[in-house]
Amino acid sequence: MKCRPEPSRAVAPVWRDLTSSFQAPTQNQVRIQQRVIIRIAPRQPTMPSDMLSALPQGEITPHYEERKFGKCVPVKGIAGVQVNGSNRLLLFLRDRRILSATLDKSCRARDFYSGFYIEPNEDGLLCSGRDQLHSRAGTNCNLGKLRRLILVGR
């Protein structure tokens, strides 16, 4: 009976290195990225158009006056948006206030007919002179002055 020679101990590290080369490398760093974007939708109509046919045909539109307002508004307080003029947006707040937001001169308000996106800041505020509005049509505009609209008689 022949005895086979015992394999050399020096060969084992070679096989170990070869098998370890097929294993996935161990990573020591993990990077987690998160991006949040808030969408402000257009304001929904409050009553159907056929209900307006029963109203008298005279001018009954309310008149509003602009008053000073701070530079910032809480993003969570914005309920909807509506285009108003060539470079103004009306922001409807959840507490029933209405703000007029002016856009840069190079921006057109009609690009924001379907609402806009904003990236939230740590303070949770939308501020004039700081924040940028992103329309769903692809336009980016800086937010100008914010003014509050007050109803002044009918």
mmCIF file of C-alpha atoms in Angstrom:
data_model
loop_
_atom_site.group_PDB
_atom_site.id
_atom_site.type_symbol
_atom_site.label_atom_id
_atom_site.label_comp_id
_atom_site.label_asym_id
_atom_site.label_seq_id
_atom_site.Cartn_x
_atom_site.Cartn_y
_atom_site.Cartn_z
ATOM 1 C CA MET A 1 0.000 0.000 0.000
ATOM 2 C CA LYS A 2 1.394 3.288 -1.117
ATOM 3 C CA CYS A 3 1.065 6.316 1.005
ATOM 4 C CA ARG A 4 0.308 9.557 -0.624
ATOM 5 C CA PRO A 5 2.537 12.401 0.300
ATOM 6 C CA GLU A 6 0.989 14.876 2.645
ATOM 7 C CA PRO A 7 0.219 18.209 0.919
ATOM 8 C CA SER A 8 2.523 21.009 1.761
ATOM 9 C CA ARG A 9 1.302 23.555 4.285
ATOM 10 C CA ALA A 10 2.643 26.373 2.070
ATOM 11 C CA VAL A 11 -0.029 25.702 -0.619
ATOM 12 C CA ALA A 12 -2.968 26.440 1.693
ATOM 13 C CA PRO A 13 -2.429 30.252 1.820
ATOM 14 C CA VAL A 14 -2.452 30.387 -1.999
ATOM 15 C CA TRP A 15 -5.856 28.721 -2.116
ATOM 16 C CA ARG A 16 -7.104 30.989 0.624
ATOM 17 C CA ASP A 17 -6.008 34.083 -1.321
ATOM 18 C CA LEU A 18 -7.592 32.750 -4.501
ATOM 19 C CA THR A 19 -10.959 32.078 -2.873
ATOM 20 C CA SER A 20 -10.966 35.415 -1.074
ATOM 21 C CA SER A 21 -10.453 37.252 -4.388
ATOM 22 C CA PHE A 22 -13.917 36.080 -5.518
ATOM 23 C CA GLN A 23 -15.672 37.440 -2.437
ATOM 24 C CA ALA A 24 -17.233 40.914 -2.403
ATOM 25 C CA PRO A 25 -15.004 43.538 -0.795
ATOM 26 C CA THR A 26 -15.979 44.841 2.611
ATOM 27 C CA GLN A 27 -17.077 48.478 2.613
ATOM 28 C CA ASN A 28 -16.290 50.701 5.554
ATOM 29 C CA GLN A 29 -18.393 53.725 4.580
ATOM 30 C CA VAL A 30 -22.113 54.165 4.079
ATOM 31 C CA ARG A 31 -23.662 57.266 2.499
ATOM 32 C CA ILE A 32 -27.389 57.919 2.821
ATOM 33 C CA GLN A 33 -28.881 60.741 0.793
ATOM 34 C CA GLN A 34 -32.391 62.060 1.093
ATOM 35 C CA ARG A 35 -34.134 64.746 -0.950
ATOM 36 C CA VAL A 36 -37.564 66.094 -0.115
ATOM 37 C CA ILE A 37 -39.586 68.240 -2.479
ATOM 38 C CA ILE A 38 -42.926 69.813 -1.553
ATOM 39 C CA ARG A 39 -45.587 70.347 -4.205
ATOM 40 C CA ILE A 40 -48.020 73.240 -3.916
ATOM 41 C CA ALA A 41 -51.054 72.400 -6.058
ATOM 42 C CA PRO A 42 -53.365 74.854 -7.820
ATOM 43 C CA ARG A 43 -56.396 75.990 -5.881
ATOM 44 C CA GLN A 44 -59.525 73.943 -6.509
ATOM 45 C CA PRO A 45 -62.680 75.818 -7.586
ATOM 46 C CA THR A 46 -65.054 76.261 -4.664
ATOM 47 C CA MET A 47 -68.342 75.923 -6.547
ATOM 48 C CA PRO A 48 -69.375 74.435 -9.889
ATOM 49 C CA SER A 49 -69.822 76.883 -12.783
ATOM 50 C CA ASP A 50 -73.526 76.014 -13.358
ATOM 51 C CA MET A 51 -74.373 77.329 -9.881
ATOM 52 C CA LEU A 52 -73.261 80.798 -10.976
ATOM 53 C CA SER A 53 -76.001 81.025 -13.634
ATOM 54 C CA ALA A 54 -78.672 81.721 -10.972
ATOM 55 C CA LEU A 55 -76.834 84.784 -9.612
ATOM 56 C CA PRO A 56 -77.691 88.345 -10.683
ATOM 57 C CA GLN A 57 -75.724 89.653 -13.656
ATOM 58 C CA GLY A 58 -74.274 92.802 -11.988
ATOM 59 C CA GLU A 59 -70.671 93.257 -10.877
ATOM 60 C CA ILE A 60 -70.272 91.715 -7.448
ATOM 61 C CA THR A 61 -66.550 91.011 -7.454
ATOM 62 C CA PRO A 62 -64.882 91.723 -4.129
ATOM 63 C CA HIS A 63 -62.134 94.339 -3.949
ATOM 64 C CA TYR A 64 -58.864 93.648 -2.208
ATOM 65 C CA GLU A 65 -56.163 95.937 -0.934
ATOM 66 C CA GLU A 66 -52.527 94.942 -0.516
ATOM 67 C CA ARG A 67 -50.953 95.350 2.886
ATOM 68 C CA LYS A 68 -47.459 94.729 4.181
ATOM 69 C CA PHE A 69 -46.591 91.197 5.159
ATOM 70 C CA GLY A 70 -43.439 89.640 6.543
ATOM 71 C CA LYS A 71 -40.745 88.088 4.414
ATOM 72 C CA CYS A 72 -41.630 84.461 5.211
ATOM 73 C CA VAL A 73 -44.654 82.171 5.343
ATOM 74 C CA PRO A 74 -44.782 78.601 6.745
ATOM 75 C CA VAL A 75 -44.806 76.069 3.910
ATOM 76 C CA LYS A 76 -47.263 73.863 5.814
ATOM 77 C CA GLY A 77 -49.696 76.779 5.879
ATOM 78 C CA ILE A 78 -50.011 77.053 2.075
ATOM 79 C CA ALA A 79 -53.173 75.346 0.808
ATOM 80 C CA GLY A 80 -53.064 76.306 -2.877
ATOM 81 C CA VAL A 81 -51.837 78.677 -5.570
ATOM 82 C CA GLN A 82 -53.431 80.599 -8.426
ATOM 83 C CA VAL A 83 -51.940 82.724 -11.221
ATOM 84 C CA ASN A 84 -52.734 86.445 -10.927
ATOM 85 C CA GLY A 85 -51.404 88.752 -13.627
ATOM 86 C CA SER A 86 -48.165 88.538 -15.555
ATOM 87 C CA ASN A 87 -45.736 87.956 -12.686
ATOM 88 C CA ARG A 88 -47.843 87.397 -9.555
ATOM 89 C CA LEU A 89 -49.151 84.345 -7.770
ATOM 90 C CA LEU A 90 -51.893 84.195 -5.184
ATOM 91 C CA LEU A 91 -51.061 81.934 -2.255
ATOM 92 C CA PHE A 92 -54.091 80.661 -0.374
ATOM 93 C CA LEU A 93 -53.258 79.824 3.228
ATOM 94 C CA ARG A 94 -54.983 77.254 5.412
ATOM 95 C CA ASP A 95 -56.082 79.978 7.843
ATOM 96 C CA ARG A 96 -58.076 81.624 4.975
ATOM 97 C CA ARG A 97 -55.618 84.455 4.374
ATOM 98 C CA ILE A 98 -54.549 85.294 0.825
ATOM 99 C CA LEU A 99 -51.033 86.415 -0.064
ATOM 100 C CA SER A 100 -49.796 87.950 -3.274
ATOM 101 C CA ALA A 101 -46.319 86.744 -4.251
ATOM 102 C CA THR A 102 -44.327 88.674 -6.833
ATOM 103 C CA LEU A 103 -41.936 86.777 -9.105
ATOM 104 C CA ASP A 104 -38.750 88.019 -10.789
ATOM 105 C CA LYS A 105 -39.275 90.292 -13.793
ATOM 106 C CA SER A 106 -37.906 87.601 -16.090
ATOM 107 C CA CYS A 107 -40.511 85.064 -14.886
ATOM 108 C CA ARG A 108 -44.043 84.564 -16.123
ATOM 109 C CA ALA A 109 -46.745 83.590 -13.654
ATOM 110 C CA ARG A 110 -48.566 81.519 -16.282
ATOM 111 C CA ASP A 111 -45.738 78.974 -16.102
ATOM 112 C CA PHE A 112 -47.066 78.179 -12.601
ATOM 113 C CA TYR A 113 -50.660 77.392 -13.679
ATOM 114 C CA SER A 114 -50.311 73.807 -12.444
ATOM 115 C CA GLY A 115 -48.604 74.662 -9.159
ATOM 116 C CA PHE A 116 -44.972 74.619 -8.129
ATOM 117 C CA TYR A 117 -42.352 72.702 -6.193
ATOM 118 C CA ILE A 118 -40.083 73.954 -3.443
ATOM 119 C CA GLU A 119 -37.257 72.334 -1.549
ATOM 120 C CA PRO A 120 -37.907 72.787 2.164
ATOM 121 C CA ASN A 121 -35.422 74.545 4.408
ATOM 122 C CA GLU A 122 -34.614 73.577 7.959
ATOM 123 C CA ASP A 123 -36.836 76.363 9.293
ATOM 124 C CA GLY A 124 -39.895 75.184 7.268
ATOM 125 C CA LEU A 125 -40.508 78.656 5.821
ATOM 126 C CA LEU A 126 -40.905 79.998 2.290
ATOM 127 C CA CYS A 127 -39.091 83.344 2.255
ATOM 128 C CA SER A 128 -38.895 86.151 -0.277
ATOM 129 C CA GLY A 129 -35.419 86.917 -1.539
ATOM 130 C CA ARG A 130 -34.163 83.487 -0.460
ATOM 131 C CA ASP A 131 -36.244 80.675 -1.907
ATOM 132 C CA GLN A 132 -36.767 79.562 -5.464
ATOM 133 C CA LEU A 133 -40.011 78.209 -6.928
ATOM 134 C CA HIS A 134 -39.821 75.395 -9.495
ATOM 135 C CA SER A 135 -42.785 75.221 -11.871
ATOM 136 C CA ARG A 136 -43.989 71.920 -13.227
ATOM 137 C CA ALA A 137 -43.265 73.350 -16.698
ATOM 138 C CA GLY A 138 -39.552 73.561 -15.853
ATOM 139 C CA THR A 139 -39.201 77.245 -14.962
ATOM 140 C CA ASN A 140 -37.249 78.326 -11.872
ATOM 141 C CA CYS A 141 -38.035 81.719 -10.342
ATOM 142 C CA ASN A 142 -36.942 83.544 -7.222
ATOM 143 C CA LEU A 143 -39.701 84.630 -4.878
ATOM 144 C CA GLY A 144 -40.083 88.401 -4.617
ATOM 145 C CA LYS A 145 -42.235 90.421 -2.202
ATOM 146 C CA LEU A 146 -45.060 88.885 -0.234
ATOM 147 C CA ARG A 147 -48.131 91.055 0.381
ATOM 148 C CA ARG A 148 -51.331 90.242 2.232
ATOM 149 C CA LEU A 149 -54.650 90.843 0.460
ATOM 150 C CA ILE A 150 -57.410 92.329 2.649
ATOM 151 C CA LEU A 151 -61.060 92.465 1.564
ATOM 152 C CA VAL A 152 -62.228 96.135 1.518
ATOM 153 C CA GLY A 153 -65.992 96.211 1.039
ATOM 154 C CA ARG A 154 -68.157 95.031 -1.808
#
